[in-house]
Coordinates of C-alpha atoms in Angstrom, one line a residue:
M1 CA 73.1 108.2 123.1
I2 CA 76.3 107.5 121.0
Q3 CA 77.5 111.1 121.5
K4 CA 76.9 110.9 125.3
A5 CA 78.9 107.7 125.5
I6 CA 81.8 109.2 123.5
K7 CA 81.9 112.3 125.7
F8 CA 81.9 110.1 128.8
I9 CA 84.7 107.9 127.6
L10 CA 86.8 110.9 126.5
S11 CA 86.3 112.7 129.8
N12 CA 87.7 109.7 131.7
R13 CA 91.5 109.4 131.2
A14 CA 91.6 105.6 131.8
L15 CA 88.7 104.9 129.5
R16 CA 90.1 107.3 126.9
K17 CA 93.5 105.4 126.9
K18 CA 91.7 102.1 126.4
A19 CA 89.6 103.5 123.6
V20 CA 92.7 104.8 121.8
E21 CA 94.4 101.4 122.2
L22 CA 91.3 99.6 120.9
L23 CA 91.0 101.9 117.9
K24 CA 94.6 101.3 117.0
K25 CA 94.1 97.6 117.1
L26 CA 91.1 97.8 114.9
N27 CA 93.0 100.3 112.7
A28 CA 90.1 102.7 112.9
S29 CA 89.5 102.3 109.2
A30 CA 85.9 103.6 108.8
F31 CA 83.1 105.1 110.7
E32 CA 79.3 105.1 110.1
T33 CA 79.1 108.9 109.9
S34 CA 75.4 108.8 108.9
K35 CA 74.5 107.8 112.5
L36 CA 76.3 110.8 114.0
I37 CA 74.3 113.9 114.9
K38 CA 74.7 116.9 112.6
F39 CA 75.4 120.1 114.7
D40 CA 75.9 122.6 111.9
S41 CA 76.7 123.1 108.2
F42 CA 79.7 124.8 106.7
K43 CA 79.8 126.5 103.3
D44 CA 83.1 126.9 101.5
E45 CA 84.2 129.6 99.1
F46 CA 83.1 127.4 96.1
G47 CA 79.6 127.1 97.5
N48 CA 79.9 123.5 98.7
V49 CA 77.9 122.8 101.9
V50 CA 79.0 120.0 104.2
D51 CA 77.4 118.7 107.3
L52 CA 79.4 118.8 110.5
K53 CA 79.0 115.7 112.7
E54 CA 79.3 115.6 116.5
G55 CA 81.9 113.1 117.7
L56 CA 83.6 112.5 114.3
R57 CA 86.8 114.2 115.3
S58 CA 87.2 112.0 118.3
M59 CA 86.5 108.9 116.2
I60 CA 89.2 109.9 113.7
K61 CA 91.7 111.2 116.3
P62 CA 90.8 109.7 119.7
G63 CA 92.3 111.6 122.6
W64 CA 92.9 114.8 120.6
Q65 CA 92.1 116.9 123.6
S66 CA 95.3 115.8 125.3
T67 CA 97.3 117.7 122.7
F68 CA 96.0 121.0 123.9
E69 CA 96.5 120.2 127.6
N70 CA 100.2 121.2 127.4
K71 CA 101.3 118.4 129.7
P72 CA 105.0 118.0 130.3
I73 CA 106.7 115.0 128.7
K74 CA 107.4 112.5 131.4
K75 CA 110.4 110.5 132.2
I76 CA 110.0 107.2 130.4
R77 CA 109.5 104.1 132.6
Q78 CA 110.7 100.5 132.0
K79 CA 107.1 99.5 131.5
D80 CA 106.7 102.2 128.8
I81 CA 109.8 100.9 127.0
I82 CA 108.5 97.3 127.0
D83 CA 105.1 98.4 125.7
K84 CA 106.5 100.7 123.0
N85 CA 109.0 98.1 121.9
K86 CA 106.2 95.8 120.9
D87 CA 104.9 98.5 118.5
V88 CA 108.3 99.5 117.2
S89 CA 109.3 95.9 116.6
D90 CA 106.6 95.5 114.0
F91 CA 108.0 98.4 112.0
V92 CA 111.6 97.4 112.3
N93 CA 111.0 93.7 111.7
T94 CA 108.9 94.4 108.6
M95 CA 111.6 96.8 107.3
I96 CA 114.3 94.2 107.8
L97 CA 112.2 91.4 106.3
T98 CA 111.2 93.5 103.3
L99 CA 114.8 94.6 102.5
S100 CA 116.0 91.0 102.8
K101 CA 113.6 90.1 99.9
I102 CA 115.2 92.7 97.7
T103 CA 118.9 92.5 98.6
N104 CA 121.5 90.6 100.7
H105 CA 123.4 93.8 101.1
K106 CA 124.7 94.6 104.6
F107 CA 123.9 98.0 105.9
N108 CA 127.0 99.3 107.8
N109 CA 125.9 102.9 107.9
V110 CA 122.3 103.7 108.7
L111 CA 120.4 107.0 109.1
E112 CA 117.0 107.4 110.8
I113 CA 115.1 110.6 109.8
G114 CA 112.8 112.2 112.4
S115 CA 113.7 110.2 115.4
Y116 CA 111.9 111.8 118.3
D117 CA 112.9 109.4 121.1
T118 CA 115.2 107.3 118.9
F119 CA 113.2 104.2 119.7
K120 CA 113.2 102.8 116.2
A121 CA 116.9 103.6 115.7
T122 CA 117.7 102.0 119.0
S123 CA 115.9 98.8 117.9
V124 CA 117.8 98.8 114.6
A125 CA 121.1 99.3 116.4
N126 CA 120.2 96.5 118.7
K127 CA 119.5 94.1 115.9
W128 CA 122.5 95.2 113.8
P129 CA 125.3 95.6 116.5
D130 CA 128.0 95.8 113.8
S131 CA 126.4 98.7 112.1
K132 CA 126.8 102.4 112.8
V133 CA 123.4 103.9 113.3
V134 CA 122.7 107.7 113.3
S135 CA 119.3 109.2 114.4
G136 CA 118.5 112.7 113.5
D137 CA 115.6 115.1 114.2
V138 CA 114.8 118.8 114.3
D139 CA 114.2 120.5 117.7
Y140 CA 111.9 123.3 116.8
Y141 CA 108.8 121.3 117.2
Y142 CA 109.3 121.2 121.0
D143 CA 109.7 123.6 123.9
D144 CA 112.9 123.7 125.8
D145 CA 111.6 121.8 128.8
Q146 CA 110.3 119.1 126.4
I147 CA 113.6 118.8 124.6
D148 CA 115.4 118.2 127.9
Q149 CA 113.1 115.3 128.8
I150 CA 113.2 113.9 125.3
R151 CA 117.0 113.8 125.4
E152 CA 117.0 112.1 128.8
N153 CA 114.5 109.6 127.6
R154 CA 116.7 108.8 124.6
K155 CA 119.6 107.9 126.9
I156 CA 117.3 105.8 129.1
I157 CA 116.0 103.8 126.1
Q158 CA 119.5 103.3 124.7
S159 CA 120.7 102.2 128.1
Y160 CA 117.9 99.7 128.5
F161 CA 118.8 98.0 125.2
G162 CA 122.6 98.3 125.9
V163 CA 123.4 99.7 122.5
N164 CA 126.7 101.6 121.9
N165 CA 126.5 101.9 118.1
L166 CA 123.9 104.6 118.0
S167 CA 124.4 108.4 118.0
F168 CA 121.9 111.3 117.7
D169 CA 122.3 114.5 115.7
I170 CA 120.1 117.6 115.2
H171 CA 119.3 117.2 111.6
D172 CA 117.1 118.7 108.9
I173 CA 116.8 116.4 105.9
T174 CA 116.0 119.3 103.6
N175 CA 119.4 120.8 104.5
S176 CA 121.5 117.8 105.6
Q177 CA 125.0 118.3 107.1
Y178 CA 126.0 114.7 106.1
S179 CA 128.6 113.9 103.4
D180 CA 127.8 112.7 99.9
N181 CA 127.4 108.9 99.7
Q182 CA 127.6 108.5 103.5
F183 CA 124.7 106.0 104.2
E184 CA 123.8 102.6 102.9
L185 CA 120.3 102.8 104.3
T186 CA 118.0 105.7 105.3
F187 CA 114.6 105.0 107.0
S188 CA 111.7 106.9 108.6
A189 CA 108.2 106.4 110.0
D190 CA 105.5 109.0 110.1
V191 CA 108.0 111.7 109.0
L192 CA 107.7 112.5 105.2
E193 CA 104.2 113.9 105.7
H194 CA 105.7 116.6 107.9
V195 CA 108.5 117.7 105.5
P196 CA 107.2 120.8 103.7
N197 CA 109.8 120.7 100.9
I198 CA 109.5 117.0 99.9
E199 CA 111.3 117.6 96.6
R200 CA 114.4 118.9 98.4
C201 CA 114.1 116.1 100.9
F202 CA 114.6 113.4 98.2
Q203 CA 117.3 115.4 96.6
E204 CA 119.2 115.4 99.9
L205 CA 118.4 111.7 100.5
Y206 CA 119.9 110.8 97.1
R207 CA 123.0 112.9 97.8
I208 CA 123.8 111.3 101.1
T209 CA 123.0 107.7 100.0
R210 CA 125.7 105.5 98.7
T211 CA 125.4 104.0 95.2
G212 CA 123.5 100.7 95.7
G213 CA 122.1 102.0 99.0
F214 CA 118.4 101.9 100.0
G215 CA 115.7 104.0 101.5
Y216 CA 112.7 102.7 103.4
H217 CA 110.1 105.3 104.4
V218 CA 106.6 104.8 105.8
Y219 CA 104.3 107.8 106.0
N220 CA 100.7 108.9 106.6
P221 CA 99.7 111.0 103.5
F222 CA 97.9 114.3 103.8
F223 CA 95.0 113.1 101.7
S224 CA 94.1 110.1 103.8
Y225 CA 91.1 110.4 106.1
N226 CA 93.4 111.0 109.1
G227 CA 96.0 113.0 107.2
G228 CA 95.2 116.2 109.0
H229 CA 96.5 114.7 112.2
T230 CA 95.4 116.0 115.6
Y231 CA 95.4 119.7 114.9
A232 CA 93.8 119.7 111.4
T233 CA 91.2 117.0 111.6
L234 CA 87.8 118.6 111.2
D235 CA 84.2 117.6 111.8
F236 CA 83.5 116.2 108.4
P237 CA 85.5 113.5 106.5
W238 CA 88.5 114.7 104.6
G239 CA 87.8 118.2 105.7
H240 CA 91.5 119.1 105.9
A241 CA 92.0 118.2 102.3
S242 CA 88.7 119.8 101.1
L243 CA 89.1 123.4 102.3
S244 CA 91.3 126.1 101.0
D245 CA 93.7 127.8 103.4
N246 CA 91.3 130.7 103.8
D247 CA 88.3 128.4 104.4
F248 CA 90.4 126.4 106.9
E249 CA 91.1 129.6 108.9
K250 CA 87.5 130.7 108.6
Y251 CA 86.4 127.3 110.0
L252 CA 88.9 127.5 112.9
K253 CA 87.7 131.0 113.8
K254 CA 84.1 129.9 113.9
Y255 CA 84.3 126.5 115.6
R256 CA 87.7 126.4 117.3
P257 CA 88.9 129.9 118.2
N258 CA 90.9 128.6 121.1
E259 CA 92.9 126.2 118.8
F260 CA 93.4 128.8 116.0
D261 CA 97.1 129.6 116.4
K262 CA 98.3 126.0 116.9
A263 CA 96.1 124.5 114.3
R264 CA 96.7 127.0 111.6
D265 CA 100.5 126.9 112.1
F266 CA 100.6 123.1 112.0
Y267 CA 98.3 123.0 109.0
I268 CA 100.4 125.5 107.0
K269 CA 103.9 124.7 108.1
S270 CA 103.9 121.0 109.1
L271 CA 102.0 119.1 106.5
N272 CA 103.0 118.7 102.9
R273 CA 100.2 118.4 100.3
C274 CA 101.9 115.8 98.2
T275 CA 99.7 113.4 96.2
L276 CA 100.9 109.9 95.4
I277 CA 101.5 110.9 91.8
E278 CA 103.6 113.9 92.9
M279 CA 105.5 111.8 95.5
E280 CA 106.5 109.3 92.8
T281 CA 107.6 112.2 90.5
H282 CA 109.8 113.8 93.2
I283 CA 111.5 110.4 93.9
K284 CA 112.3 109.7 90.3
N285 CA 113.5 113.3 89.6
A286 CA 115.9 113.0 92.5
G287 CA 117.4 110.0 90.7
F288 CA 116.2 107.1 92.8
H289 CA 115.0 103.8 91.4
I290 CA 111.6 102.9 92.9
H291 CA 111.3 99.3 94.0
S292 CA 107.8 99.8 95.3
I293 CA 105.3 102.3 96.6
L294 CA 103.1 100.1 98.8
K295 CA 99.7 101.5 99.6
E296 CA 97.7 100.1 102.5
T297 CA 94.3 100.8 100.8
K298 CA 91.2 100.8 103.0
F299 CA 88.2 100.1 100.7
N300 CA 85.8 100.1 103.6
Q301 CA 86.5 103.8 104.0
L302 CA 84.4 104.3 100.8
K303 CA 81.3 104.5 103.1
M304 CA 82.8 107.7 104.5
I305 CA 83.2 109.3 101.2
S306 CA 80.2 111.4 100.0
S307 CA 79.3 111.9 96.3
Y308 CA 81.2 115.3 96.4
T309 CA 84.2 114.5 98.6
L310 CA 86.7 113.7 95.8
S311 CA 85.5 116.6 93.6
M312 CA 86.0 119.0 96.5
V313 CA 89.5 117.7 97.1
Q314 CA 90.3 117.8 93.3
K315 CA 89.1 121.4 93.1
L316 CA 92.1 122.3 95.2
Y317 CA 94.5 119.5 94.3
P318 CA 93.8 118.3 90.7
L319 CA 96.3 115.4 90.9
A320 CA 94.5 113.8 93.9
T321 CA 92.8 110.5 93.2
I322 CA 90.6 108.0 95.1
D323 CA 93.8 106.2 95.8
D324 CA 95.0 109.2 97.8
L325 CA 91.8 109.3 99.9
L326 CA 91.9 105.5 100.6
S327 CA 95.6 105.1 101.5
P328 CA 96.3 106.1 105.1
I329 CA 99.7 104.2 105.1
V330 CA 102.2 104.3 102.3
T331 CA 105.6 102.6 102.2
V332 CA 108.3 103.8 99.9
I333 CA 111.2 101.5 99.0
I334 CA 113.8 103.1 96.9
Q335 CA 117.5 102.5 95.8
K336 CA 120.3 104.7 94.4
K337 CA 121.5 102.7 91.4

């Protein structure tokens, strides 16, 4: 009955959208996986056998089907801007409030990393009209027709807010074109998990940050329950972090042959496997002072973890801990002393 209801909701676009919005509000922290129907078992190269549950993927990543529909990016409407501004405001207001508790420094030169539509940077530029804000992103994630619409949407959003202190650059943080000591603040949201060379990322961040400057970065770690994102979320909890690359490909070939190319490329090229311990090490080695690494820990996700989940993950990633599995949101606040 549960599976039929899920399938019906996901087959209806309006209901699917409402379901996604509801899950976001509830923060979709845990699911009673024992009530889901087992449709098969998968045995990995170490001999571990896991039960595959019908509907789990849709619970973890509701609306994942739309990713494979190859729909064109639409021109953003005023209603969309108003709705998205509510979500973006939470991030920007929290960042500004948090930084205000640490320093009274004024940030005249600001860089956003991984901007997509520049919405967050636009909001920052709107709140800090005397600051120069730069937003940078890579283009290779998108097709040419998508890029054209994304660029148009950026202009529409900036025009809506009436900002004139924001500029956009094509920018790769692992090979930055910016000058030494250029920015007093760098920030990002849902970006660090997609930077393959995270060590190089923080080295470049340190180089382009002025002495006394800050970094504020929020990310969705690979080892969290939804860290596989849309393409790499499997049919058993923490599947993306439990299988070797070979087993992951074997899994795709057996259960998702139509998704194989996209899912494999995303899994290999677009997700760094950095544990919390390793993240802290890379930050310190780059030279930054860490004010805080805030983990939004979800203890009710413990019910999703089987007796062998952590051991399977640690077989591949020895430095992973229960903290990694239970922390879907991590905020890094750093300073160049």
